[in-house]
Amino acid sequence: MVTDEFLKAYLARPEMVPPKDACAAERVLHQALLADPRRPVEPWHIAAIADADARENWELMIEWRDHLVGYATLEAAYLAIVRDELKFPRIFVDQLVQVILRNILDDCEDVFMLRAAELLFRSQRLTSYEGSLIAADEEAVPGSSAKPLSPLVAMLGVSAGTEVDVLSEDNAGLYWKRSDSFDMALDLTAGRRGLAALGLVVTRWVRHLLAIDVKIDPVTELRDVNLTWYVGLDANATRIGDALWKGDELDQTARGLVVGLFRLTFAEKVEIIEQARGAPTYMITAMSIDKTLRLKPQNLVTGLPVLHRTEALN
């Protein structure tokens, strides 16, 4: 639900807290919204602010707030952004995805799923390391360790103060106290637990937002895949999927960008469009040339071949 406390969190952001030299109009507006974050704000309230950058921040903030309070749930507000192609700053939408996933995974005890869920709202930097494909948060928080750079940290190119550990069965218990630092990497090698965990997260995402039951299984080979219908979970994956759908042959470079390929199976009660019936639906993830992975979970809302979406969140 969109609570007053949730709205006040935006007012506490550095961009919104008036600096010492802020004009009286900005300070009054900020205090008024702290007291009542749903208080109507008229254009003249913002026009009275002296600083141009502050006016721009406030215009954006009020537009975002008004969008959120216009819906019964954050999920419904997110669906409207995706379906109506509304333009808001990426950081705002990513935060919304994170909060929705926190709701979806509230009962989840599998830290591999929780770490995989981060891929839906935080960019990852990938590297091949000792035969594995490792994903580390692109903005990994520097730790306090004074140890020399490990080979993995050196290959990822992060700062010398950053301690990156790859999530494993042996260190899984550490995730709970380190999750907010985003400093544990995930092994996305084909056939291993990371990609399977991502599939489970997407299964819950689709069920929660669209009221559709699907089963998602990782596929280890890209060969002989008939892409009758597919969803690219990022821009690079969409380009690769488009090429395969047209019958183009992928070169070695393009094949090397594919991070994960998944087969989606719909529950019997789900109505599928005619074009996609009788053939698997695939989901593709791929990194960029500079080895960045930036997933777009909104593609699952708009891209699945279903006839009816009967979600009860609006």
One Martini backbone bead per residue (centre of mass of N, CA, C, O) as a GRO file, in nm:
protein
  314
    1MET     BB    1   0.101   0.034   0.014
    2VAL     BB    2   0.043   0.384   0.016
    3THR     BB    3   0.218   0.548   0.241
    4ASP     BB    4   0.331   0.811   0.417
    5GLU     BB    5   0.612   0.693   0.475
    6PHE     BB    6   0.686   0.640   0.182
    7LEU     BB    7   0.670   0.939   0.089
    8LYS     BB    8   0.881   1.053   0.298
    9ALA     BB    9   1.133   0.918   0.178
   10TYR     BB   10   1.160   1.127  -0.054
   11LEU     BB   11   1.195   1.384   0.134
   12ALA     BB   12   1.482   1.260   0.245
   13ARG     BB   13   1.625   1.323   0.011
   14PRO     BB   14   1.882   1.521  -0.091
   15GLU     BB   15   1.715   1.666  -0.323
   16MET     BB   16   1.475   1.763  -0.101
   17VAL     BB   17   1.649   1.888   0.104
   18PRO     BB   18   1.695   2.185   0.220
   19PRO     BB   19   1.921   2.399   0.219
   20LYS     BB   20   2.049   2.659   0.397
   21ASP     BB   21   1.995   2.859   0.128
   22ALA     BB   22   1.708   2.832   0.114
   23CYS     BB   23   1.413   2.929   0.053
   24ALA     BB   24   1.112   2.977   0.201
   25ALA     BB   25   0.932   2.820   0.000
   26GLU     BB   26   1.083   2.548   0.024
   27ARG     BB   27   1.066   2.506   0.330
   28VAL     BB   28   0.757   2.515   0.354
   29LEU     BB   29   0.694   2.279   0.163
   30HIS     BB   30   0.850   2.060   0.310
   31GLN     BB   31   0.704   2.081   0.585
   32ALA     BB   32   0.416   2.032   0.480
   33LEU     BB   33   0.479   1.738   0.367
   34LEU     BB   34   0.571   1.611   0.630
   35ALA     BB   35   0.286   1.647   0.760
   36ASP     BB   36   0.151   1.614   0.445
   37PRO     BB   37   0.220   1.414   0.170
   38ARG     BB   38  -0.087   1.473   0.026
   39ARG     BB   39  -0.069   1.753  -0.029
   40PRO     BB   40  -0.156   1.991  -0.223
   41VAL     BB   41   0.016   2.101  -0.527
   42GLU     BB   42   0.081   2.390  -0.681
   43PRO     BB   43   0.249   2.552  -0.920
   44TRP     BB   44   0.307   2.810  -0.741
   45HIS     BB   45   0.469   2.670  -0.520
   46ILE     BB   46   0.713   2.612  -0.714
   47ALA     BB   47   0.755   2.892  -0.856
   48ALA     BB   48   0.856   3.029  -0.575
   49ILE     BB   49   1.117   2.899  -0.621
   50ALA     BB   50   1.437   3.013  -0.680
   51ASP     BB   51   1.559   2.747  -0.763
   52ALA     BB   52   1.576   2.569  -1.052
   53ASP     BB   53   1.657   2.284  -0.957
   54ALA     BB   54   1.443   2.264  -0.737
   55ARG     BB   55   1.199   2.289  -0.919
   56GLU     BB   56   1.253   2.033  -1.080
   57ASN     BB   57   1.243   1.836  -0.844
   58TRP     BB   58   0.951   1.905  -0.752
   59GLU     BB   59   0.801   1.836  -1.007
   60LEU     BB   60   0.885   1.537  -1.007
   61MET     BB   61   0.791   1.457  -0.726
   62ILE     BB   62   0.486   1.528  -0.762
   63GLU     BB   63   0.434   1.348  -1.003
   64TRP     BB   64   0.505   1.086  -0.858
   65ARG     BB   65   0.313   1.105  -0.619
   66ASP     BB   66   0.048   1.129  -0.785
   67HIS     BB   67   0.076   0.853  -0.909
   68LEU     BB   68   0.079   0.672  -0.656
   69VAL     BB   69  -0.199   0.788  -0.522
   70GLY     BB   70  -0.377   0.685  -0.781
   71TYR     BB   71  -0.332   0.404  -0.632
   72ALA     BB   72  -0.379   0.129  -0.429
   73THR     BB   73  -0.100   0.024  -0.544
   74LEU     BB   74   0.221  -0.025  -0.644
   75GLU     BB   75   0.160  -0.230  -0.863
   76ALA     BB   76  -0.042  -0.055  -1.022
   77ALA     BB   77   0.155   0.178  -1.074
   78TYR     BB   78   0.356   0.007  -1.237
   79LEU     BB   79   0.167  -0.095  -1.463
   80ALA     BB   80   0.106   0.189  -1.573
   81ILE     BB   81   0.391   0.262  -1.659
   82VAL     BB   82   0.427   0.029  -1.861
   83ARG     BB   83   0.160   0.047  -2.041
   84ASP     BB   84   0.182   0.381  -2.077
   85GLU     BB   85   0.477   0.482  -2.100
   86LEU     BB   86   0.596   0.624  -1.862
   87LYS     BB   87   0.809   0.900  -1.756
   88PHE     BB   88   1.067   0.807  -1.536
   89PRO     BB   89   1.305   0.770  -1.338
   90ARG     BB   90   1.486   0.491  -1.300
   91ILE     BB   91   1.520   0.495  -0.990
   92PHE     BB   92   1.218   0.488  -0.924
   93VAL     BB   93   1.147   0.220  -1.067
   94ASP     BB   94   1.352   0.042  -0.921
   95GLN     BB   95   1.236   0.087  -0.639
   96LEU     BB   96   0.963  -0.038  -0.704
   97VAL     BB   97   1.066  -0.319  -0.774
   98GLN     BB   98   1.194  -0.376  -0.500
   99VAL     BB   99   0.936  -0.355  -0.329
  100ILE     BB  100   0.777  -0.574  -0.476
  101LEU     BB  101   0.983  -0.801  -0.423
  102ARG     BB  102   0.964  -0.783  -0.115
  103ASN     BB  103   0.676  -0.887  -0.120
  104ILE     BB  104   0.702  -1.151  -0.285
  105LEU     BB  105   0.971  -1.248  -0.088
  106ASP     BB  106   0.892  -1.259   0.220
  107ASP     BB  107   0.905  -1.601   0.242
  108CYS     BB  108   1.202  -1.618   0.155
  109GLU     BB  109   1.503  -1.841   0.215
  110ASP     BB  110   1.646  -1.806  -0.063
  111VAL     BB  111   1.937  -1.643  -0.140
  112PHE     BB  112   1.951  -1.691  -0.446
  113MET     BB  113   1.685  -1.549  -0.508
  114LEU     BB  114   1.749  -1.275  -0.377
  115ARG     BB  115   1.995  -1.217  -0.555
  116ALA     BB  116   1.850  -1.248  -0.830
  117ALA     BB  117   1.647  -1.011  -0.785
  118GLU     BB  118   1.857  -0.778  -0.824
  119LEU     BB  119   1.857  -0.791  -1.142
  120LEU     BB  120   1.574  -0.622  -1.167
  121PHE     BB  121   1.722  -0.334  -1.016
  122ARG     BB  122   2.037  -0.402  -1.089
  123SER     BB  123   2.328  -0.360  -1.215
  124GLN     BB  124   2.569  -0.568  -1.388
  125ARG     BB  125   2.892  -0.718  -1.369
  126LEU     BB  126   3.073  -0.920  -1.592
  127THR     BB  127   3.270  -1.231  -1.558
  128SER     BB  128   3.528  -1.444  -1.632
  129TYR     BB  129   3.594  -1.714  -1.385
  130GLU     BB  130   3.713  -2.009  -1.382
  131GLY     BB  131   3.463  -2.090  -1.591
  132SER     BB  132   3.283  -1.852  -1.491
  133LEU     BB  133   2.982  -1.652  -1.453
  134ILE     BB  134   3.003  -1.332  -1.304
  135ALA     BB  135   2.791  -1.133  -1.087
  136ALA     BB  136   2.823  -0.787  -1.012
  137ASP     BB  137   2.767  -0.508  -0.874
  138GLU     BB  138   2.815  -0.201  -1.020
  139GLU     BB  139   2.781  -0.060  -0.706
  140ALA     BB  140   2.975  -0.163  -0.515
  141VAL     BB  141   3.039  -0.158  -0.184
  142PRO     BB  142   3.276  -0.059   0.004
  143GLY     BB  143   3.480  -0.194   0.223
  144SER     BB  144   3.702  -0.255   0.519
  145SER     BB  145   3.908  -0.407   0.378
  146ALA     BB  146   4.285  -0.450   0.359
  147LYS     BB  147   4.309  -0.640   0.146
  148PRO     BB  148   4.407  -0.761  -0.118
  149LEU     BB  149   4.342  -0.818  -0.425
  150SER     BB  150   4.152  -1.019  -0.576
  151PRO     BB  151   4.112  -1.164  -0.874
  152LEU     BB  152   3.812  -1.091  -0.901
  153VAL     BB  153   3.826  -0.790  -0.834
  154ALA     BB  154   4.027  -0.721  -1.060
  155MET     BB  155   3.844  -0.816  -1.301
  156LEU     BB  156   3.599  -0.622  -1.231
  157GLY     BB  157   3.721  -0.324  -1.150
  158VAL     BB  158   3.715  -0.257  -0.862
  159SER     BB  159   3.786  -0.138  -0.579
  160ALA     BB  160   4.021  -0.199  -0.332
  161GLY     BB  161   3.786  -0.190  -0.093
  162THR     BB  162   3.646  -0.431  -0.229
  163GLU     BB  163   3.445  -0.708  -0.120
  164VAL     BB  164   3.408  -1.005  -0.315
  165ASP     BB  165   3.161  -1.259  -0.302
  166VAL     BB  166   3.060  -1.570  -0.390
  167LEU     BB  167   2.783  -1.727  -0.386
  168SER     BB  168   2.729  -2.001  -0.155
  169GLU     BB  169   2.679  -2.258   0.053
  170ASP     BB  170   2.902  -2.164   0.259
  171ASN     BB  171   2.805  -1.827   0.254
  172ALA     BB  172   2.489  -1.779   0.267
  173GLY     BB  173   2.455  -1.658   0.563
  174LEU     BB  174   2.581  -1.367   0.486
  175TYR     BB  175   2.356  -1.225   0.323
  176TRP     BB  176   2.168  -1.098   0.541
  177LYS     BB  177   2.400  -0.870   0.629
  178ARG     BB  178   2.478  -0.788   0.301
  179SER     BB  179   2.239  -0.701   0.112
  180ASP     BB  180   2.263  -0.375   0.133
  181SER     BB  181   2.559  -0.383  -0.016
  182PHE     BB  182   2.587  -0.555  -0.278
  183ASP     BB  183   2.866  -0.774  -0.224
  184MET     BB  184   2.741  -1.030  -0.378
  185ALA     BB  185   2.796  -1.265  -0.598
  186LEU     BB  186   2.679  -1.434  -0.907
  187ASP     BB  187   2.635  -1.742  -1.054
  188LEU     BB  188   2.561  -1.767  -1.426
  189THR     BB  189   2.611  -2.041  -1.504
  190ALA     BB  190   2.529  -2.285  -1.688
  191GLY     BB  191   2.355  -2.515  -1.471
  192ARG     BB  192   2.321  -2.331  -1.231
  193ARG     BB  193   2.168  -2.170  -0.962
  194GLY     BB  194   2.130  -1.876  -1.057
  195LEU     BB  195   1.937  -1.916  -1.303
  196ALA     BB  196   1.723  -2.076  -1.153
  197ALA     BB  197   1.655  -1.846  -0.953
  198LEU     BB  198   1.559  -1.644  -1.164
  199GLY     BB  199   1.321  -1.815  -1.263
  200LEU     BB  200   1.169  -1.812  -0.988
  201VAL     BB  201   1.131  -1.507  -0.971
  202VAL     BB  202   0.972  -1.471  -1.234
  203THR     BB  203   0.738  -1.650  -1.156
  204ARG     BB  204   0.641  -1.462  -0.926
  205TRP     BB  205   0.611  -1.200  -1.085
  206VAL     BB  206   0.389  -1.300  -1.280
  207ARG     BB  207   0.184  -1.392  -1.069
  208HIS     BB  208   0.152  -1.119  -0.916
  209LEU     BB  209   0.093  -0.917  -1.168
  210LEU     BB  210  -0.090  -1.137  -1.372
  211ALA     BB  211  -0.216  -1.408  -1.276
  212ILE     BB  212   0.019  -1.616  -1.380
  213ASP     BB  213   0.110  -1.946  -1.452
  214VAL     BB  214   0.453  -2.055  -1.451
  215LYS     BB  215   0.723  -2.238  -1.603
  216ILE     BB  216   1.083  -2.218  -1.543
  217ASP     BB  217   1.357  -2.319  -1.758
  218PRO     BB  218   1.665  -2.376  -1.814
  219VAL     BB  219   1.879  -2.338  -2.104
  220THR     BB  220   2.197  -2.451  -2.229
  221GLU     BB  221   2.105  -2.427  -2.539
  222LEU     BB  222   2.082  -2.241  -2.856
  223ARG     BB  223   2.028  -2.473  -3.022
  224ASP     BB  224   1.747  -2.543  -3.195
  225VAL     BB  225   1.571  -2.279  -3.148
  226ASN     BB  226   1.224  -2.199  -3.160
  227LEU     BB  227   1.120  -1.858  -3.193
  228THR     BB  228   0.801  -1.799  -3.182
  229TRP     BB  229   0.835  -1.699  -2.874
  230TYR     BB  230   0.967  -1.403  -2.704
  231VAL     BB  231   1.165  -1.262  -2.424
  232GLY     BB  232   1.343  -0.982  -2.366
  233LEU     BB  233   1.518  -0.876  -2.065
  234ASP     BB  234   1.675  -0.698  -2.277
  235ALA     BB  235   1.812  -0.528  -2.532
  236ASN     BB  236   2.013  -0.747  -2.625
  237ALA     BB  237   1.813  -0.986  -2.627
  238THR     BB  238   1.618  -0.867  -2.834
  239ARG     BB  239   1.817  -0.859  -3.071
  240ILE     BB  240   1.875  -1.161  -3.071
  241GLY     BB  241   1.584  -1.259  -3.104
  242ASP     BB  242   1.528  -1.118  -3.371
  243ALA     BB  243   1.743  -1.268  -3.533
  244LEU     BB  244   1.637  -1.557  -3.485
  245TRP     BB  245   1.347  -1.509  -3.593
  246LYS     BB  246   1.468  -1.436  -3.891
  247GLY     BB  247   1.720  -1.656  -3.930
  248ASP     BB  248   1.975  -1.564  -3.823
  249GLU     BB  249   2.315  -1.584  -3.781
  250LEU     BB  250   2.513  -1.616  -3.514
  251ASP     BB  251   2.780  -1.500  -3.393
  252GLN     BB  252   3.017  -1.539  -3.157
  253THR     BB  253   2.967  -1.272  -3.013
  254ALA     BB  254   2.660  -1.296  -2.969
  255ARG     BB  255   2.669  -1.567  -2.815
  256GLY     BB  256   2.853  -1.447  -2.579
  257LEU     BB  257   2.610  -1.259  -2.459
  258VAL     BB  258   2.464  -1.489  -2.351
  259VAL     BB  259   2.337  -1.575  -2.031
  260GLY     BB  260   2.019  -1.665  -2.074
  261LEU     BB  261   1.792  -1.950  -2.119
  262PHE     BB  262   1.431  -1.987  -2.130
  263ARG     BB  263   1.149  -2.196  -2.052
  264LEU     BB  264   0.804  -2.141  -2.099
  265THR     BB  265   0.522  -2.264  -1.907
  266PHE     BB  266   0.185  -2.284  -1.916
  267ALA     BB  267  -0.091  -2.303  -1.778
  268GLU     BB  268  -0.383  -2.438  -1.888
  269LYS     BB  269  -0.570  -2.176  -1.816
  270VAL     BB  270  -0.400  -2.022  -2.008
  271GLU     BB  271  -0.438  -1.788  -2.261
  272ILE     BB  272  -0.320  -1.819  -2.588
  273ILE     BB  273  -0.207  -1.716  -2.857
  274GLU     BB  274  -0.205  -1.857  -3.161
  275GLN     BB  275   0.101  -1.822  -3.242
  276ALA     BB  276   0.202  -1.973  -2.950
  277ARG     BB  277   0.085  -2.237  -3.002
  278GLY     BB  278   0.269  -2.538  -2.960
  279ALA     BB  279   0.503  -2.355  -2.835
  280PRO     BB  280   0.756  -2.233  -2.692
  281THR     BB  281   0.855  -2.000  -2.450
  282TYR     BB  282   1.105  -1.749  -2.437
  283MET     BB  283   1.388  -1.640  -2.237
  284ILE     BB  284   1.620  -1.364  -2.253
  285THR     BB  285   1.965  -1.304  -2.165
  286ALA     BB  286   2.197  -1.015  -2.196
  287MET     BB  287   2.491  -0.869  -2.263
  288SER     BB  288   2.710  -0.642  -2.322
  289ILE     BB  289   3.010  -0.565  -2.451
  290ASP     BB  290   3.086  -0.443  -2.147
  291LYS     BB  291   2.948  -0.649  -1.939
  292THR     BB  292   2.641  -0.560  -1.903
  293LEU     BB  293   2.352  -0.609  -1.687
  294ARG     BB  294   2.009  -0.498  -1.789
  295LEU     BB  295   1.714  -0.545  -1.672
  296LYS     BB  296   1.349  -0.577  -1.794
  297PRO     BB  297   1.065  -0.656  -1.630
  298GLN     BB  298   0.848  -0.514  -1.815
  299ASN     BB  299   0.855  -0.729  -2.049
  300LEU     BB  300   0.666  -0.933  -1.896
  301VAL     BB  301   0.407  -0.759  -1.910
  302THR     BB  302   0.410  -0.709  -2.245
  303GLY     BB  303   0.539  -1.002  -2.385
  304LEU     BB  304   0.333  -1.206  -2.334
  305PRO     BB  305   0.116  -1.466  -2.495
  306VAL     BB  306  -0.162  -1.334  -2.380
  307LEU     BB  307  -0.506  -1.266  -2.370
  308HIS     BB  308  -0.540  -1.252  -2.045
  309ARG     BB  309  -0.539  -1.007  -1.775
  310THR     BB  310  -0.650  -1.074  -1.421
  311GLU     BB  311  -0.558  -0.879  -1.226
  312ALA     BB  312  -0.612  -0.771  -0.861
  313LEU     BB  313  -0.451  -0.464  -0.832
  314ASN     BB  314  -0.632  -0.202  -0.932
   0.00000   0.00000   0.00000
